[in-house]
XYZ file of C-alpha atoms in Angstrom:
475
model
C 25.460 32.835 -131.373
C 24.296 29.557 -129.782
C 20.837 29.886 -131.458
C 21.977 28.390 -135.122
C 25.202 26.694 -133.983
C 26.148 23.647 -135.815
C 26.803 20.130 -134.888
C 31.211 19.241 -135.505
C 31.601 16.289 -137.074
C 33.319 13.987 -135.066
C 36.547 13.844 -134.849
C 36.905 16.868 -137.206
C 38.628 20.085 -135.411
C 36.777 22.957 -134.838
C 37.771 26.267 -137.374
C 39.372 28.963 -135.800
C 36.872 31.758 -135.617
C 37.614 35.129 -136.971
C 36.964 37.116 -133.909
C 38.107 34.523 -131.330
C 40.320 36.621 -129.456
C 37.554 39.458 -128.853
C 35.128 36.841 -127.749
C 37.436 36.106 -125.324
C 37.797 39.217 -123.854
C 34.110 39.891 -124.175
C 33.591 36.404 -122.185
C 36.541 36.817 -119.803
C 34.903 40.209 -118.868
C 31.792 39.128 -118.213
C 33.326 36.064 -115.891
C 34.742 38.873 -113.819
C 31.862 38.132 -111.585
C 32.562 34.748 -111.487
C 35.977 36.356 -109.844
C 34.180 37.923 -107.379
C 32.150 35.185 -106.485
C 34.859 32.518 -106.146
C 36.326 35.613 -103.885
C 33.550 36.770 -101.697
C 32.646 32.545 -101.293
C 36.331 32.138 -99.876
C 37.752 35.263 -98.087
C 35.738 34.502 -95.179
C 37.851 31.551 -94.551
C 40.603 33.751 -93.789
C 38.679 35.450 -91.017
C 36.741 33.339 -89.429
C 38.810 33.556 -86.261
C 39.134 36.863 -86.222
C 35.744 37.320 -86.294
C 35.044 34.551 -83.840
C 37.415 36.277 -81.201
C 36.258 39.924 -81.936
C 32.725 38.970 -81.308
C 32.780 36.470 -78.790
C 31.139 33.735 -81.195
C 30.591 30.059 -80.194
C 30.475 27.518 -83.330
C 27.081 27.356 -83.881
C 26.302 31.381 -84.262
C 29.657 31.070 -86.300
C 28.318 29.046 -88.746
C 25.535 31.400 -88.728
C 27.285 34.331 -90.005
C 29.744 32.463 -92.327
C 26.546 30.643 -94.111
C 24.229 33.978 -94.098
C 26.072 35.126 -97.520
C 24.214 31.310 -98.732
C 20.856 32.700 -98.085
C 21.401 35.343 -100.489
C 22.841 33.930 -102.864
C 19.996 31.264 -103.272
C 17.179 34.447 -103.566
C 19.904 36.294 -106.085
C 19.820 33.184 -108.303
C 16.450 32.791 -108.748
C 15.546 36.317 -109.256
C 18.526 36.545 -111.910
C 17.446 35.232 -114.582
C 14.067 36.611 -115.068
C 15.673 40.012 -114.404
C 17.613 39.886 -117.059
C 15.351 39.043 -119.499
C 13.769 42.229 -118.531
C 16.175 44.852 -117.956
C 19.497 43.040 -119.960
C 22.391 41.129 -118.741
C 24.775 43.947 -118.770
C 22.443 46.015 -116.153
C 22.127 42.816 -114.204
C 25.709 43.030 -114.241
C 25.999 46.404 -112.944
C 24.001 45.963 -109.795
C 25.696 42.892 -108.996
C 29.087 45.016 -109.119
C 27.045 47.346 -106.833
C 25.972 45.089 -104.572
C 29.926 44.171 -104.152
C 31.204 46.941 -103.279
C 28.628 47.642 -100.838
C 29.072 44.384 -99.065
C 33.082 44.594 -99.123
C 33.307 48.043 -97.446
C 30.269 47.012 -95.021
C 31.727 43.680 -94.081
C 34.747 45.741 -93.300
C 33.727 48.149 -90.773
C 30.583 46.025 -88.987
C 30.028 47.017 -84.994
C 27.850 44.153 -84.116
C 27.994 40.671 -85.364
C 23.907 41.171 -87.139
C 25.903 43.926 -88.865
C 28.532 42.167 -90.441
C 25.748 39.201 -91.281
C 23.557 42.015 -93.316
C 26.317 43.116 -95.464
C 27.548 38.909 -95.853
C 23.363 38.747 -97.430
C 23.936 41.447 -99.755
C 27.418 40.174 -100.959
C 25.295 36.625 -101.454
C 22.758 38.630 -103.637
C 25.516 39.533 -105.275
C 27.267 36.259 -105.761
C 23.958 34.874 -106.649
C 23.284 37.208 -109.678
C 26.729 36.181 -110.923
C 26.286 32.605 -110.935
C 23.555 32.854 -113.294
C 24.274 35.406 -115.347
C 27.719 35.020 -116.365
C 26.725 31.542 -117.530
C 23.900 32.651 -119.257
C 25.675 35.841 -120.992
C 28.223 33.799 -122.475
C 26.362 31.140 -123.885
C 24.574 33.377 -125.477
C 28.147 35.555 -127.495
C 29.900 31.936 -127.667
C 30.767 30.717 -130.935
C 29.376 26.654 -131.182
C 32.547 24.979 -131.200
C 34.183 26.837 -128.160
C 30.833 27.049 -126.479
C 32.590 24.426 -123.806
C 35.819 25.859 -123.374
C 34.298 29.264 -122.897
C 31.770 28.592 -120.427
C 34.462 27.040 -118.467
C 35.649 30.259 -117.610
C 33.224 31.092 -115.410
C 34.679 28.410 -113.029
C 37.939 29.158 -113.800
C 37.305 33.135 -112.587
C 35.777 31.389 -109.905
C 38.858 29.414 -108.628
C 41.107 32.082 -109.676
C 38.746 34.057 -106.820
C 39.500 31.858 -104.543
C 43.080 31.186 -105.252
C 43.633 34.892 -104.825
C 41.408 35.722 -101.798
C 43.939 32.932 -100.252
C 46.826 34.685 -101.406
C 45.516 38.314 -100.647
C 44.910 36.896 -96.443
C 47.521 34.989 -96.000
C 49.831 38.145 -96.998
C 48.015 40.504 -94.417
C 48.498 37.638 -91.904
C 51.995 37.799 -92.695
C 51.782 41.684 -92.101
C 50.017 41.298 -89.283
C 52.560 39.249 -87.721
C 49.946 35.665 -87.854
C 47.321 37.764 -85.807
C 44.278 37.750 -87.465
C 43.085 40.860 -85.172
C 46.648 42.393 -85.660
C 45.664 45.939 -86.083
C 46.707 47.288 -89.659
C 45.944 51.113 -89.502
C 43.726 51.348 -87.346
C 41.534 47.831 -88.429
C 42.021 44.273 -87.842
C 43.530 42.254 -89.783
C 40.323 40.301 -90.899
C 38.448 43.512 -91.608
C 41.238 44.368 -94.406
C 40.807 40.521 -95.905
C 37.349 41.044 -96.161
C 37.474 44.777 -97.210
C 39.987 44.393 -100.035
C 37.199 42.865 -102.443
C 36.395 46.507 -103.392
C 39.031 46.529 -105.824
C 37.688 43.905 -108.042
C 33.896 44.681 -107.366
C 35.364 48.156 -108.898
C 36.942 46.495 -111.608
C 33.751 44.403 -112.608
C 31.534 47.417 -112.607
C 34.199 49.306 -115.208
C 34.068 46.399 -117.257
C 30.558 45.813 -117.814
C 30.722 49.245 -119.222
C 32.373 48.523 -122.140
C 31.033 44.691 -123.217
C 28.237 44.540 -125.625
C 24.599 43.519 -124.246
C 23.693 39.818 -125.699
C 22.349 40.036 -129.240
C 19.827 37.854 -127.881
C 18.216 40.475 -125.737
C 18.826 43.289 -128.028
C 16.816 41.597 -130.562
C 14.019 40.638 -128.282
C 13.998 44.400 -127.364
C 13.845 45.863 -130.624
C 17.086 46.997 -130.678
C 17.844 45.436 -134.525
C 20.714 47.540 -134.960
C 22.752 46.724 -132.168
C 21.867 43.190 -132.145
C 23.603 42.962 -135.658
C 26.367 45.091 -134.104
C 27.170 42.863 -132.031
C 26.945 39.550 -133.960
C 29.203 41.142 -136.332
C 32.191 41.311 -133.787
C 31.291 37.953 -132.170
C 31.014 35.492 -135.323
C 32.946 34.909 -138.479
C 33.175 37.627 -141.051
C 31.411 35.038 -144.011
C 28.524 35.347 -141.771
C 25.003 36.407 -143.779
C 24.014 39.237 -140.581
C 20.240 38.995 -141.968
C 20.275 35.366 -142.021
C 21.304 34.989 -138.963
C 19.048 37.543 -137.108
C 16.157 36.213 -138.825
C 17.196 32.736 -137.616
C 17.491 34.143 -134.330
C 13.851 35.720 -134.624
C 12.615 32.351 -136.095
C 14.040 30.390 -132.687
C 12.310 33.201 -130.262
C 9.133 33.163 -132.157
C 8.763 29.406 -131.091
C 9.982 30.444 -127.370
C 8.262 31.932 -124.745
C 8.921 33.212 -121.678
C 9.682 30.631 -119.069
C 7.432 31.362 -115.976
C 8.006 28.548 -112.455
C 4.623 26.723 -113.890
C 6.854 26.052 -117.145
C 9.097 23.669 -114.905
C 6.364 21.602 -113.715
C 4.835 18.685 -114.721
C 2.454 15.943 -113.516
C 1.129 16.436 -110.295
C 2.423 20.132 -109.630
C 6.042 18.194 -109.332
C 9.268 19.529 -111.375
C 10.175 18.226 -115.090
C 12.594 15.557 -114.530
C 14.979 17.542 -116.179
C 14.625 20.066 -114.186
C 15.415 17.090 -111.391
C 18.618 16.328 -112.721
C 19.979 19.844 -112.923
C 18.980 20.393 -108.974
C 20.436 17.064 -108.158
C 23.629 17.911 -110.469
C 23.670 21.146 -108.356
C 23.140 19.436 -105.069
C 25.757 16.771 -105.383
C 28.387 19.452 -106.524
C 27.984 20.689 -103.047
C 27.281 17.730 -100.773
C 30.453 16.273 -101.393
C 31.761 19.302 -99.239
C 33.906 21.522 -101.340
C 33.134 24.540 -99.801
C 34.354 23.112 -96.366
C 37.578 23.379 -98.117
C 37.550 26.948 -99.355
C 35.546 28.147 -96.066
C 36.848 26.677 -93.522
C 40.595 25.204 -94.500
C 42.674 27.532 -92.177
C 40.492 26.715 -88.604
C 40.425 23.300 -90.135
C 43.686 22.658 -90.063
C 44.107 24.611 -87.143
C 41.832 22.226 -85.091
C 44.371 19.462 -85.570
C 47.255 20.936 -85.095
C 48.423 22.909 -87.599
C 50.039 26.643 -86.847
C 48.003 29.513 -88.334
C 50.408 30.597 -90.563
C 50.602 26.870 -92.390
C 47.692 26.932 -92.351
C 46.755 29.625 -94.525
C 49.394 28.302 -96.735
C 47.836 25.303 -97.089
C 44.643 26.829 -98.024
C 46.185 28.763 -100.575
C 48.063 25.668 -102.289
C 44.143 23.823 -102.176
C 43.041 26.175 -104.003
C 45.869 26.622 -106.602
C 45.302 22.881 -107.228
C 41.693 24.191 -107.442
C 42.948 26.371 -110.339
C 45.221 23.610 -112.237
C 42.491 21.034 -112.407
C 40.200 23.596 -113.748
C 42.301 24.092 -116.570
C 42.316 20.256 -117.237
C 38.857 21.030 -117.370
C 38.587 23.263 -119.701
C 40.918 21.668 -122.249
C 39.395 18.286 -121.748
C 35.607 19.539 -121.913
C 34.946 19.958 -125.225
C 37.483 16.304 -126.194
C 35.973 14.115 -123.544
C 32.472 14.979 -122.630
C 30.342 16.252 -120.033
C 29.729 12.543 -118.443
C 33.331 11.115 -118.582
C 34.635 13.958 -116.526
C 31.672 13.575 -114.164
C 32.536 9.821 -113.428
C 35.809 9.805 -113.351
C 35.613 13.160 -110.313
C 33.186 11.370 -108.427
C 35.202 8.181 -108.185
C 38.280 10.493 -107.204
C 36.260 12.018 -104.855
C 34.806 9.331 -103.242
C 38.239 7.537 -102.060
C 40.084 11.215 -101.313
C 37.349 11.814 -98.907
C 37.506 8.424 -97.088
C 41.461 8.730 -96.715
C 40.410 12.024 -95.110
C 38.232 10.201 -93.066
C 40.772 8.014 -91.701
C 43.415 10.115 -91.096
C 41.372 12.506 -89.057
C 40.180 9.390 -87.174
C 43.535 9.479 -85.494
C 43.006 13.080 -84.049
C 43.788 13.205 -80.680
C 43.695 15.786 -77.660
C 40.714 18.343 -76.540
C 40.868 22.331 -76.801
C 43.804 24.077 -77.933
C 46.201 20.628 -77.893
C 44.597 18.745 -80.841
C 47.284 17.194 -83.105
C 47.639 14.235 -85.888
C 50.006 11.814 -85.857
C 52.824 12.902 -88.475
C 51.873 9.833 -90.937
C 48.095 10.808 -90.700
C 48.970 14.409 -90.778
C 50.566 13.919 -94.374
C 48.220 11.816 -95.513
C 45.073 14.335 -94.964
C 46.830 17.007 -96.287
C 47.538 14.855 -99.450
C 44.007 13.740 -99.441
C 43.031 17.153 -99.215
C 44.616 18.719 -102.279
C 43.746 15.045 -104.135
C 39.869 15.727 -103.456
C 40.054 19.213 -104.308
C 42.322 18.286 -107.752
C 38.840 15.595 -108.647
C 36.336 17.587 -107.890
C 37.931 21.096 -109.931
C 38.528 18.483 -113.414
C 35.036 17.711 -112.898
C 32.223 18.294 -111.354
C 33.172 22.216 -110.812
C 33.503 23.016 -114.120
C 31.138 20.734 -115.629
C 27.824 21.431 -113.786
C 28.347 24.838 -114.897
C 29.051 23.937 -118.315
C 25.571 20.969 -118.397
C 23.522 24.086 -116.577
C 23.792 26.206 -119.470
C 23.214 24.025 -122.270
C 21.240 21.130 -121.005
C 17.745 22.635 -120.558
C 15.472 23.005 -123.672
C 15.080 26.922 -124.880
C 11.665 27.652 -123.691
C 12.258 26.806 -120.089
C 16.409 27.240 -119.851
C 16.146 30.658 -118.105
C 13.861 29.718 -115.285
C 15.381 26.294 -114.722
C 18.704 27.715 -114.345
C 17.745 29.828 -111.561
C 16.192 26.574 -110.164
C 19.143 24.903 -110.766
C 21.531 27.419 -109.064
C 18.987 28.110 -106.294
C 19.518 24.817 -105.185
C 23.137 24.578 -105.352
C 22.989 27.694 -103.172
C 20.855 25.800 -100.483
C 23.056 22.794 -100.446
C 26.276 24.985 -100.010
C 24.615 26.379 -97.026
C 23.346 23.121 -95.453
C 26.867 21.810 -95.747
C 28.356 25.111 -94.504
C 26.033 25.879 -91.475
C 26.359 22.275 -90.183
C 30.167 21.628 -90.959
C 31.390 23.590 -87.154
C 28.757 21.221 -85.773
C 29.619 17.803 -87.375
C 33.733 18.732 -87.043
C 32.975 19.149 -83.170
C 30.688 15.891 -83.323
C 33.048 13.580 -84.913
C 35.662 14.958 -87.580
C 35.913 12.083 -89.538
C 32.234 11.201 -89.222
C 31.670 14.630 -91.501
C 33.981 13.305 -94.256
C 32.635 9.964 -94.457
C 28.918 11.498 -95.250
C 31.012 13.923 -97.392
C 32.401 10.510 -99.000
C 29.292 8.556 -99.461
C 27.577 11.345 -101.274
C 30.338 11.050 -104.001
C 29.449 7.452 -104.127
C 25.870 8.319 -104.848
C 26.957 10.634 -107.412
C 28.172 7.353 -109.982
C 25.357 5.966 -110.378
C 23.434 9.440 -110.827
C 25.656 10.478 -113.833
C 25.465 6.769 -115.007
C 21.722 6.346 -115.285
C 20.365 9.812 -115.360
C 22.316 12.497 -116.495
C 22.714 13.113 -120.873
C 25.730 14.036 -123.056
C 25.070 17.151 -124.126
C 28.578 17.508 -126.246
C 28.988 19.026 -129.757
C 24.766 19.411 -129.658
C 23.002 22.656 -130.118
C 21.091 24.339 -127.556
C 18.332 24.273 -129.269
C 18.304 20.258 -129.773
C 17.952 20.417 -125.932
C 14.423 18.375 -124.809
């Protein structure tokens, strides 16, 4: 349990807990919805033109429908995390699993575009939820010295998502014959990309059936039993059960719930700490990641590229997503929280301006838009470079700093914050990106550039190393 874990000396490597292995599973479960959100955030990608031709969209209304699944997921992370203090994370789980299957079948068979931009809202409650409690949950059954690695798989579900939402379109594209409204048995070809996510929406619902609840909330609702149940299959077997509930007990005693009036400070303004988790949350999305994952395939279609490369591409961006994730997570818990931070926003920062040059070179209107074959290469290379930067850092890490970096009594509510805000970003950058690409292509990357500039110098001077400490230490 995070409440009573113990500083590692430095340099000294961590033991081997006895239950490691079960913890994992318990932890990879509960990133399941981490899955589904990496896959419900991406699969759209692959049907964006389908749905643009089906319903007669222009680029602005486009943008519309692709961002609406933002909205929701901005009022499913705030709400998350007070919910679950209430009704458990487990049940918080379950109607998140709910609320995915509803939105996959729905966003399958819509007959107006308002329709298909309902059941994108729910899926964002959905995706919402899962951003905040999957972090939260497994924090909470992670032994101390793995805390790091293990809270890194919530991003890596969430590439792995996105990696196999790629994967899953561009194979009914290829059954569809490259036709995106190819009808497959009596649907579209798009309807089945977005329909598929059923299966693991299914899958996440079975599974939160058979993980424990946190001890954390069991103990807080009286459920003394279980909670030792629990800790018993989650930490070592020298463990002293009693001594560790009642330290447990002694930590929530000098709690209390954290309400939005916790988070604020002078003058009816936010704690700054509660400023540098929104602004860690904001700059993980202004760089433009989700440009990548949301709109790759029309991207590179709009300069030239054939559909079916195109989805290729997208799904070889996002298996880089998946290998510098794993970097990540084995260089987490060795480097630090800052280090990684730095050295992805520098990476960033001069991917995105070779991106910015090479589409500078675009040339042609309509349907004959091409890239010279040096420039061509060079933004696909800067492409995969950016993604590779930003997946060793900052997508792993600002997960990782917003579970551990807020102190006890307000971590709950700030995380909501926290996500909230990443969730209003993403949708800024998604709802203007169709706008700013038909503006000026390489005007978009450039602001998309100069944001990871303006990241450096916020990691340098404002945000803490929170490596190796407890949770409790956090202030």
């Amino acid at each position: 349990m995070t409440d009573t874990a113990h500083n590692v000396p430095h340099g000294t490597p961590p033991a081997r807990p006895d239950h490691l292995v079960h913890v994992i599973f318990i932890t990879a479960a509960a990133a399941m919805g981490g899955f589904l959100f990496g896959y419900d955030s991406s699969v759209i990608n692959g049907a964006v033109v389908g749905i643009k031709g089906r319903f007669d969209l222009g680029s602005t209304l486009l943008a519309q429908v692709v961002a609406a699944a933002l909205l929701g997921c901005a009022v499913g992370a705030a709400t998350a995390g007070r919910l679950a203090d209430k009704i458990g994370r487990i049940r918080v789980m379950q109607i998140a699993a709910t609320m995915f299957t509803v939105s996959a079948i729905g966003s399958a068979l819509p007959t107006a575009v308002w329709e298909l931009t309902l059941w994108r809202v729910i899926g964002g409650f959905a995706i919402g939820m899962a951003s905040v409690i999957g972090p939260a949950y497994i924090a909470e059954v992670s032994p101390p010295a793995y805390r790091g690695r293990l809270a890194s798989f919530q991003q890596a579900a969430i590439v792995v998502g996105i990696a196999i939402s790629q994967l899953v379109n561009y194979g009914i594209l290829q059954w569809a014959n490259g036709n995106q409204r190819g009808k497959l048995g009596g649907l579209e070809a798009w309807q089945w990309m977005l329909g598929v996510m059923v299966v693991p929406s299914i899958i996440y619902g079975l599974l939160s059936l058979v993980i424990p609840e946190s001890p954390r909330y069991l103990l807080e609702a009286g459920k003394d039993e279980a909670a030792r149940k629990v800790l018993a299959e989650v930490e070592d077997d020298d463990v002293d059960l009693d001594e560790r509930v009642a330290e447990i007990r002694h930590a929530m005693r000098r709690e209390h719930k954290p309400t939005f009036k916790d988070l604020l400070g002078g003058r009816g303004l936010f704690l700054p700490i509660v400023w540098i988790g929104i602004g860690l949350s904001m700059f993980q999305q202004l760089v433009g990641i989700n440009v990548i994952f949301y709109y790759s395939s029309s991207l590179w279609q709009s300069v030239g590229i054939d559909p079916t490369s195109s989805f290729l591409y997208s799904f070889t961006t996002s298996i880089v997503n998946v290998i510098g994730t794993v970097i990540a997570m084995i260089f987490v818990d060795r480097f630090g929280r800052r280090p990684l931070l730095l050295i992805g926003s520098v990476g960033m920062m001069l991917s995105l301006a070779t991106a910015a040059w090479a589409f500078s070179y675009k040339t042609g209107t309509g349907t004959h838009i091409s890239l010279p074959s040096g420039q061509g290469t060079t933004a696909l290379i800067a492409a995969h470079t950016f993604v590779l930067f930003f997946a060793l850092s900052w997508g792993v890490v600002v997960w990782v700093l917003l579970g551990e970096m807020f102190p006890n009594r307000i971590r709950a509510a700030a995380l909501g914050v926290g996500a909230a805000a990443q969730w209003i970003a993403n949708w800024l950058i998604t709802v203007t990106f169709p706008t700013l690409s038909d503006w000026d292509l390489s005007g978009a990357y450039i602001i998309y550039a100069c944001f990871a500039l303006l990241s450096i110098p916020f990691v340098a001077f404002l945000v803490r190393e929170t490596k190796g400490k407890k949770l409790e230490d956090m202030g």
